[in-house]
Coordinates of C-alpha atoms in Angstrom, one line a residue:
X1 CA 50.1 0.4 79.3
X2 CA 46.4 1.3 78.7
X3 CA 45.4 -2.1 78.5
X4 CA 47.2 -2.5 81.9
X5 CA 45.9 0.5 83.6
X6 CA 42.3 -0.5 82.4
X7 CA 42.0 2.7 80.7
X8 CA 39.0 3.9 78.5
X9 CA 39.2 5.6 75.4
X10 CA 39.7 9.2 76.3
X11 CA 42.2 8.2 79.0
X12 CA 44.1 6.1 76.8
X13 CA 44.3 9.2 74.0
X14 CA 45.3 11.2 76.8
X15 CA 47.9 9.1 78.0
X16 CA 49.6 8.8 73.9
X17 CA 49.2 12.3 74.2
X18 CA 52.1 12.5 77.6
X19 CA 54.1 9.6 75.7
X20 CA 54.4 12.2 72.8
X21 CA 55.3 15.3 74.7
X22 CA 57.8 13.2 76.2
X23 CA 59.8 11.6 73.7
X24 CA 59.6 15.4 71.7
X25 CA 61.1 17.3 75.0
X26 CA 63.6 14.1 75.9
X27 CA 62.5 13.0 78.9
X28 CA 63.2 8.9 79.2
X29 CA 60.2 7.4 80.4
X30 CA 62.1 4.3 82.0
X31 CA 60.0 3.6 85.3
X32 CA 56.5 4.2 87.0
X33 CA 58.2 7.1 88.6
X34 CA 59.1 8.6 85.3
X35 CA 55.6 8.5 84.3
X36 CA 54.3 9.9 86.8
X37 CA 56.2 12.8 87.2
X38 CA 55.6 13.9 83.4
X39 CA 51.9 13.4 84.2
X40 CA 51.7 15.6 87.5
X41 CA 54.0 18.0 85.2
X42 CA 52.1 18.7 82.9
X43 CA 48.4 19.6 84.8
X44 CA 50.6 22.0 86.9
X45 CA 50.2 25.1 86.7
X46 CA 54.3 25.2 85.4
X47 CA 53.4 22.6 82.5
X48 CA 49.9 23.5 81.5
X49 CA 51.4 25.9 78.3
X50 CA 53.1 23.4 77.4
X51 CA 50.6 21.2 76.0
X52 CA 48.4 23.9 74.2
X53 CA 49.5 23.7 71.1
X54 CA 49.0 20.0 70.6
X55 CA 45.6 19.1 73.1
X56 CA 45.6 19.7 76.8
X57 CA 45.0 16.9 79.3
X58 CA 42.7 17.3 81.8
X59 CA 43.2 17.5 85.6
X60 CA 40.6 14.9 86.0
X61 CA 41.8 12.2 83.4
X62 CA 45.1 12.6 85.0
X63 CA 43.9 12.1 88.2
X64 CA 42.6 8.8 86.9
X65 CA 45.9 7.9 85.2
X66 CA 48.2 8.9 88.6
X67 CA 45.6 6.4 90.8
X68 CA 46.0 3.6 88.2
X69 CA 49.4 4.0 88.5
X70 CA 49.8 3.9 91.9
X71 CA 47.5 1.0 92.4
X72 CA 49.8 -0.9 89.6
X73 CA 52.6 0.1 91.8
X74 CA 51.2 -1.8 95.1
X75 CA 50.6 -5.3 93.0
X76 CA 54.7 -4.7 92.6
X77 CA 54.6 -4.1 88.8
X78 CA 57.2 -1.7 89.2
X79 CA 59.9 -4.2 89.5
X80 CA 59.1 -4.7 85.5
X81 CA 60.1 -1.6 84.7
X82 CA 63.0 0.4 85.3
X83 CA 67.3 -1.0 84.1
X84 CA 69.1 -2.9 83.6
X85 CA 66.0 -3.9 80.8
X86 CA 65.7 -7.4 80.1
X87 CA 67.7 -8.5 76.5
X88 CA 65.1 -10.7 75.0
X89 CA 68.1 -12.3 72.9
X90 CA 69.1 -14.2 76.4
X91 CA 66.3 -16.5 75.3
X92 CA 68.9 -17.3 72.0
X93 CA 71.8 -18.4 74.2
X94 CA 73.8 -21.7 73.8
X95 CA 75.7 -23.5 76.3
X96 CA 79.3 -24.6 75.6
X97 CA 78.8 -27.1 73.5
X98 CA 76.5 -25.3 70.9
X99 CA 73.0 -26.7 72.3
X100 CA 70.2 -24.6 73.3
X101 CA 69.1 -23.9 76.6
X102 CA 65.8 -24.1 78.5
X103 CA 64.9 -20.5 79.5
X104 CA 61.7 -21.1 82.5
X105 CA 60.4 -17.8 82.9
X106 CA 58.7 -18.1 86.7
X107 CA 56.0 -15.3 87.1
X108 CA 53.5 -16.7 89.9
X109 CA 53.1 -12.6 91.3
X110 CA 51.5 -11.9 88.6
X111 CA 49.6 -14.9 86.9
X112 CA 46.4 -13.4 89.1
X113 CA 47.2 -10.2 87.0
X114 CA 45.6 -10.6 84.0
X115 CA 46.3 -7.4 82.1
X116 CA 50.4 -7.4 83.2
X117 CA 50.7 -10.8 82.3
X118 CA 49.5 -10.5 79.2
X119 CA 50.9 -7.3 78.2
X120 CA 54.5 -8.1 79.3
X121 CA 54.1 -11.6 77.4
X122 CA 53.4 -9.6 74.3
X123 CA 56.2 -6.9 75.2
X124 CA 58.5 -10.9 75.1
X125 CA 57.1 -11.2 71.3
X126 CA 56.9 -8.0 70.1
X127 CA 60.3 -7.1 71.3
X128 CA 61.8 -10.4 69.3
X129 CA 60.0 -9.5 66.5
X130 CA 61.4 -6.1 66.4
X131 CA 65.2 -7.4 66.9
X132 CA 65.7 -10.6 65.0
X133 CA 66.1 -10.7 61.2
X134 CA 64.1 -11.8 58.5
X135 CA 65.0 -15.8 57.9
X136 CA 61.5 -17.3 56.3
X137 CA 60.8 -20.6 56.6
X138 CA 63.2 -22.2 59.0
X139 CA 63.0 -26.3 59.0
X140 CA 64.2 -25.8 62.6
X141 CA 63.3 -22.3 64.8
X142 CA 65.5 -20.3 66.5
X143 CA 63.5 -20.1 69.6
X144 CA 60.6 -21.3 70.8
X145 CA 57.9 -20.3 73.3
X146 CA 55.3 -22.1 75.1
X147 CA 53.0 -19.5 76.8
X148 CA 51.2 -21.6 79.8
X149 CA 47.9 -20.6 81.2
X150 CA 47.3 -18.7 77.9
X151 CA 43.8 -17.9 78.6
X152 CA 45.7 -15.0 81.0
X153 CA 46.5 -13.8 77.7
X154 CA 43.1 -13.0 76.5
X155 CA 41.1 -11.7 79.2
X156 CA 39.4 -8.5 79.0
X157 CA 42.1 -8.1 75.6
X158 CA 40.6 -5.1 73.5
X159 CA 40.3 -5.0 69.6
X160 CA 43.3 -3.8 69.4
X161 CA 45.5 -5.9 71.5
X162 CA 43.9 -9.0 69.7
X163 CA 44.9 -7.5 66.5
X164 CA 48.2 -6.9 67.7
X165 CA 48.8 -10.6 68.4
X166 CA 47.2 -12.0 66.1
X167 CA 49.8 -10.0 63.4
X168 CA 52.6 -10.7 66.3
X169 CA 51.5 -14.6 66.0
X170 CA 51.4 -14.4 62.5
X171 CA 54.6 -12.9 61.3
X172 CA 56.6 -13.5 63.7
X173 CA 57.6 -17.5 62.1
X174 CA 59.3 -15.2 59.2
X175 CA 61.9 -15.0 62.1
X176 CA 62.2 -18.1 63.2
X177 CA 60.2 -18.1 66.6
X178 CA 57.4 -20.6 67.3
X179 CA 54.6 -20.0 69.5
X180 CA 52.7 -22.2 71.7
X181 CA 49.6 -21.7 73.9
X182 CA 48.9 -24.0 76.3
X183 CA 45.5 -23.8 77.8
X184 CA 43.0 -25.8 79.1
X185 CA 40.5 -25.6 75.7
X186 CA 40.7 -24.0 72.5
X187 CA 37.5 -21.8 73.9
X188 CA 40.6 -19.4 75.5
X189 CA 42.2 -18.4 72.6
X190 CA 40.5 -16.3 70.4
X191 CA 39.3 -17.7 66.8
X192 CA 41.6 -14.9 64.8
X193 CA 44.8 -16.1 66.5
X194 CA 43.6 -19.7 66.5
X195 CA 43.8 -19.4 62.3
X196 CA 47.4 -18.6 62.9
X197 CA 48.7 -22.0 64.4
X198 CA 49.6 -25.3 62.6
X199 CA 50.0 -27.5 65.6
X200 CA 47.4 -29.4 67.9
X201 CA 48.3 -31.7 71.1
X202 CA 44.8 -32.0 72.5
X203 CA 44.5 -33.4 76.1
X204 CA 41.3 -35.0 77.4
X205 CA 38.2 -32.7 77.3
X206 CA 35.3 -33.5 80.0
X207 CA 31.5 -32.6 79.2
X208 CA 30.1 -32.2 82.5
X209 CA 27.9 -29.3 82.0
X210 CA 25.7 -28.3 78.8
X211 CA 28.1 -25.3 78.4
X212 CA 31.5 -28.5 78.4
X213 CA 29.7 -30.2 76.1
X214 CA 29.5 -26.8 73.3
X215 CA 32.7 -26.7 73.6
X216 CA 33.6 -30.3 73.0
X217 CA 31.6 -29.8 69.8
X218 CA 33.1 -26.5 69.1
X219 CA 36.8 -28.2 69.4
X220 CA 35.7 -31.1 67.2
X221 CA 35.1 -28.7 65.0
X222 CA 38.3 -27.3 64.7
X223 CA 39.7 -30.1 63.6
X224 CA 40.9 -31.7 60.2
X225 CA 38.5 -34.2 59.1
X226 CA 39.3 -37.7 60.4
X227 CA 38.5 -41.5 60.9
X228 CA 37.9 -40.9 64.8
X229 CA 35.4 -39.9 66.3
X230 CA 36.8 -37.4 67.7
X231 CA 34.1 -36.1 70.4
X232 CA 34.0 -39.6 72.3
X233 CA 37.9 -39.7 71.9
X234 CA 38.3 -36.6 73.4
X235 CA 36.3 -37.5 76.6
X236 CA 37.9 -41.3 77.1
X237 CA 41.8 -39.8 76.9
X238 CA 43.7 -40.4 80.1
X239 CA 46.9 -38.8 81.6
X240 CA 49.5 -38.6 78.9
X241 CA 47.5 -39.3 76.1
X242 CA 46.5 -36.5 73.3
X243 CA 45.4 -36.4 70.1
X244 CA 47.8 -34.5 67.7
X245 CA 47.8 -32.6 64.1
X246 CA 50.6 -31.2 63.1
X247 CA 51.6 -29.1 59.6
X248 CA 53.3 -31.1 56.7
X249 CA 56.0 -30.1 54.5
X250 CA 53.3 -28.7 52.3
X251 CA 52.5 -26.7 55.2
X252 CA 48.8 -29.1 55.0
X253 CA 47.5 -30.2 58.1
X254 CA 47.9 -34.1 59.0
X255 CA 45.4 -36.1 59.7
X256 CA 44.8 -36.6 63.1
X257 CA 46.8 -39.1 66.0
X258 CA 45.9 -40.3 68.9
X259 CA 49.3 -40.7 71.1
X260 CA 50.5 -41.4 73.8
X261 CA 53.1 -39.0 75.0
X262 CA 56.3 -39.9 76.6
X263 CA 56.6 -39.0 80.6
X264 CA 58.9 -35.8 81.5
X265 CA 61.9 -37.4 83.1
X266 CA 61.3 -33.9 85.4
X267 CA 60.1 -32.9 88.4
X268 CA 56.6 -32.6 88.4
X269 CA 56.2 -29.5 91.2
X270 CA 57.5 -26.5 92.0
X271 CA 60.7 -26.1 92.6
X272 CA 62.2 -25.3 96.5
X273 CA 62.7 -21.9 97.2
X274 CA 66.1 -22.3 98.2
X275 CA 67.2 -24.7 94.9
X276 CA 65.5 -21.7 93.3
X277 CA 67.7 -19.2 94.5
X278 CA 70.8 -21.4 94.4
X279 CA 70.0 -21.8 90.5
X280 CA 69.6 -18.0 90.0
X281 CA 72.5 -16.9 91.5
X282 CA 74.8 -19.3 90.1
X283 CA 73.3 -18.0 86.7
X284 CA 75.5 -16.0 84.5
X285 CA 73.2 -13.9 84.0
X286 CA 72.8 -12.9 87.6
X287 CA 75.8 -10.2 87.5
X288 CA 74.0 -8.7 84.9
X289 CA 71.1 -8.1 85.8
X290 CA 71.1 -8.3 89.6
X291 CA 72.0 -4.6 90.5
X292 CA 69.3 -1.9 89.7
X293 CA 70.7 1.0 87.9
X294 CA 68.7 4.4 88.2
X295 CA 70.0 6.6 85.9
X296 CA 68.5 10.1 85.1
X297 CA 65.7 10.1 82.9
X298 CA 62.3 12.2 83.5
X299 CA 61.8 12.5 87.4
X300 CA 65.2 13.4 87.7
X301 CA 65.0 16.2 85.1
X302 CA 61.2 17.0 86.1
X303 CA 62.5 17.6 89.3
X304 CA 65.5 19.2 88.9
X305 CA 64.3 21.7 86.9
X306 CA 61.0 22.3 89.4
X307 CA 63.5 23.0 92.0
X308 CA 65.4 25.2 89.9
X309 CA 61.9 27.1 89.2
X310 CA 61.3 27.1 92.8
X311 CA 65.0 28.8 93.7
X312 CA 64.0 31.4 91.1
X313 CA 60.8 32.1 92.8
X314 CA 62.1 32.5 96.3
X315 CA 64.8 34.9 94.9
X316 CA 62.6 36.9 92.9
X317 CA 60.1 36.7 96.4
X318 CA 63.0 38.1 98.3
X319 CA 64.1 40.8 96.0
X320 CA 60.4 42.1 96.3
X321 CA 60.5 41.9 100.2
X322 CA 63.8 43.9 100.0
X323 CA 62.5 46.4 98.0
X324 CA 59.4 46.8 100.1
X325 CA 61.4 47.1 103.0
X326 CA 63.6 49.5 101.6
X327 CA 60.4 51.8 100.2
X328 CA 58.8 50.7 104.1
X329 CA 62.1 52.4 105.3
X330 CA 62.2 55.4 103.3
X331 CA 58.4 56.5 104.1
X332 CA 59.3 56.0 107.8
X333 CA 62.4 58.6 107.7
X334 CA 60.1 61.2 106.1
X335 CA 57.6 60.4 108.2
X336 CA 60.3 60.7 111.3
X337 CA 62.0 63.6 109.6
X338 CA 58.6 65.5 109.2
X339 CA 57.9 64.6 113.3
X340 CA 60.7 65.7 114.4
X341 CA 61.2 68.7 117.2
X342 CA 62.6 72.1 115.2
X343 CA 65.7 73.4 116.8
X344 CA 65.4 76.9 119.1
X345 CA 66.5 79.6 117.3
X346 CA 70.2 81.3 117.8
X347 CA 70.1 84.9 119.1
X348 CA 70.6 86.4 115.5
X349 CA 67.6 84.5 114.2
X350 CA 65.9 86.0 117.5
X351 CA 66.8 89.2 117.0
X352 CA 65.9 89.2 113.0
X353 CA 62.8 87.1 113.3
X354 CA 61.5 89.9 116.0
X355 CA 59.1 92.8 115.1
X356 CA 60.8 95.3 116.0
X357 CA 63.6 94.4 113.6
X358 CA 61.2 93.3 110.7
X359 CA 59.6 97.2 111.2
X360 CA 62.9 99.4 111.3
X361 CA 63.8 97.0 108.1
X362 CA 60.6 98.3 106.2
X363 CA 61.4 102.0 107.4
X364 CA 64.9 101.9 106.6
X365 CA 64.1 100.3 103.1
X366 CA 61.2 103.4 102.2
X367 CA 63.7 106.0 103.4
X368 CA 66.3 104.1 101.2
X369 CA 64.1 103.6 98.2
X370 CA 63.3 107.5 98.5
X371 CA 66.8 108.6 98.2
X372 CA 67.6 106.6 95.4
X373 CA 64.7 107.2 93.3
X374 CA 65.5 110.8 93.9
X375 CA 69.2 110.8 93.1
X376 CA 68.1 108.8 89.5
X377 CA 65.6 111.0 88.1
X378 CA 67.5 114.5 89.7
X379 CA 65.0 115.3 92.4
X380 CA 67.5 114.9 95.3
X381 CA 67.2 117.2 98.3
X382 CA 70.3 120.2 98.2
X383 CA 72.7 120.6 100.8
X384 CA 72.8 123.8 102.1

């Protein structure tokens, strides 16, 4: 996916980094959308904790990695991804009679997409090689592929993809697949991966310009020694002739042959669009695989629990209004309460509230207080 998004170093770290968090939290990663999703997740401000403990990912990488992604999506790479996923083991089937079949995998959208046609190529191998058993040296394969345009494979391929295939190239006989890169000249495939093959058909090669005519040498080069001379062969071979080295039972390479090859009892076009279609949906195959099936996986949780988030937020919001209404309303009854108009007074309050009453209160209560203070210490006036 890094070699597809054209992502440099950092950006590619970064992006392992949101493949981690989401195979540990269990959020499927089955389309672009998916992606996506986990990626503007986690430089929100809702997923930014989440990644502190392990490295966080910076709102500018991601930025990077969301534009990549949307650009991928408008070259229509997003009908690669997604279910029902390809089985790579429909390349094994057998018709009726126990013969193999001819699987012609069309991809003309994307042969002017270097990076997704090489990395979904390699996803083809790499998934086979995961799957199929361990059988060693087969006399005849299981399955095998002939990669066309191959130099689509290669370009712009980093260390580490070219390591990847080469081992992929390499190991992958143990289990009975063959490879095959067709190309126009041995310059496209890269020296490592060239080490891995047995087999040579070698078309006509045309020096035209001082850069042709190094490679011509350089091809010669790559081939077992042999009685021809091979760099004046090369450039007199016409349609349908080759020269060819195969491995032996020894696993040696054979000297080398010039042949003349047999002519495809084929068409030699493209098919019509309309045969085309006819063919596919006639296929067995097409019931399977015909119906997209979107499932939930990590937009669909992402987004469920976001809205979920934002249901608590607008309840907890209008709890807080509520209560500041209900505060708002209390401090405008005391305010009201403290504003309001006192009642007149009823004619006993008159009469007690008056000064006249207040005074023959005070007089009444010294006269009072006399007489008892009198009476309890014996000083009371006699009655005569």
């Amino acid at each position: 996916m890094s070699k597809v998004l054209e992502l440099n170093q950092t950006q590619e770290q970064s992006l392992g980094l949101i493949f981690h968090y989401a195979d540990t939290k269990g959020l499927e990663l089955i389309d672009l959308k998916d992606l996506r999703a986990v990626v503007a997740f986690l430089v929100s401000d809702q997923g930014k904790p989440e990644l502190k403990g392990i490295g966080g990912l910076s709102t500018v990488t991601a930025g990077v990695i969301l534009r990549a992604l949307t650009a991928f999506e408008q070259q229509g790479a997003s009908e690669f991804f997604g279910e029902p996923e390809f089985d790579t083991g429909e390349f094994l089937r057998t018709a009726a009679d126990g013969r193999g079949l001819v699987s012609v995998l069309e991809l003309p959208a994307v042969q002017d997409k270097p990076q997704l046609f090489s990395t979904f190529l390699m996803w083809l191998l790499a998934d086979l090689y995961n799957d199929l058993p361990e059988v060693g040296d087969l006399e005849k394969p299981k399955l095998v592929f002939f990669f066309d345009e191959a130099h689509l494979l290669f370009n712009g391929a980093s260390k580490a993809f070219l390591a990847s295939i080469t081992q992929t190239v390499r190991l992958i006989r143990s289990k009975g697949v063959g490879v095959f890169f067709v190309t126009q000249t041995p310059k496209d495939v890269p020296s490592d991966v060239l080490a891995q093959l047995g087999n040579r058909v070698q078309h006509a090669l045309r020096a035209f310009t001082p850069d042709d005519a190094k490679a011509l040498k350089a091809t010669v080069k790559t081939f077992p020694r042999s009685a021809y001379d091979l760099e004046e062969l090369l450039t007199r071979l016409g349609t349908g002739e080759a020269v060819i080295t195969v491995l032996s039972e020894k696993g040696a390479p054979t000297p080398v042959a010039a042949t003349r090859l047999r002519a495809p009892q084929s068409l030699m076009g493209p098919v019509a669009a309309a045969d085309l279609e006819q063919a596919v949906k006639s296929s067995p195959l097409w019931s399977r695989y015909a119906e997209p099936v979107d499932r939930e996986s990590a937009y669909e949780k992402i987004s469920a629990e976001q809205a979920a988030a934002e249901a608590r937020a607008e309840a907890a919001a209008a709890a807080a209004e509520a209560e500041k209404q209900a505060k708002e309303a209390e401090k405008e009854a005391v305010r009201a309460a403290r504003s309001a108009p006192k009642p007149d007074p009823s004619l006993a309050e008159q009469v007690v509230g008056s000064g006249l009453f207040r005074s023959l209160a005070r007089s009444i209560g010294t006269q009072l207080g006399r007489e008892i203070s009198r009476s309890i210490f014996g000083t009371a006036r006699k009655r005569r």
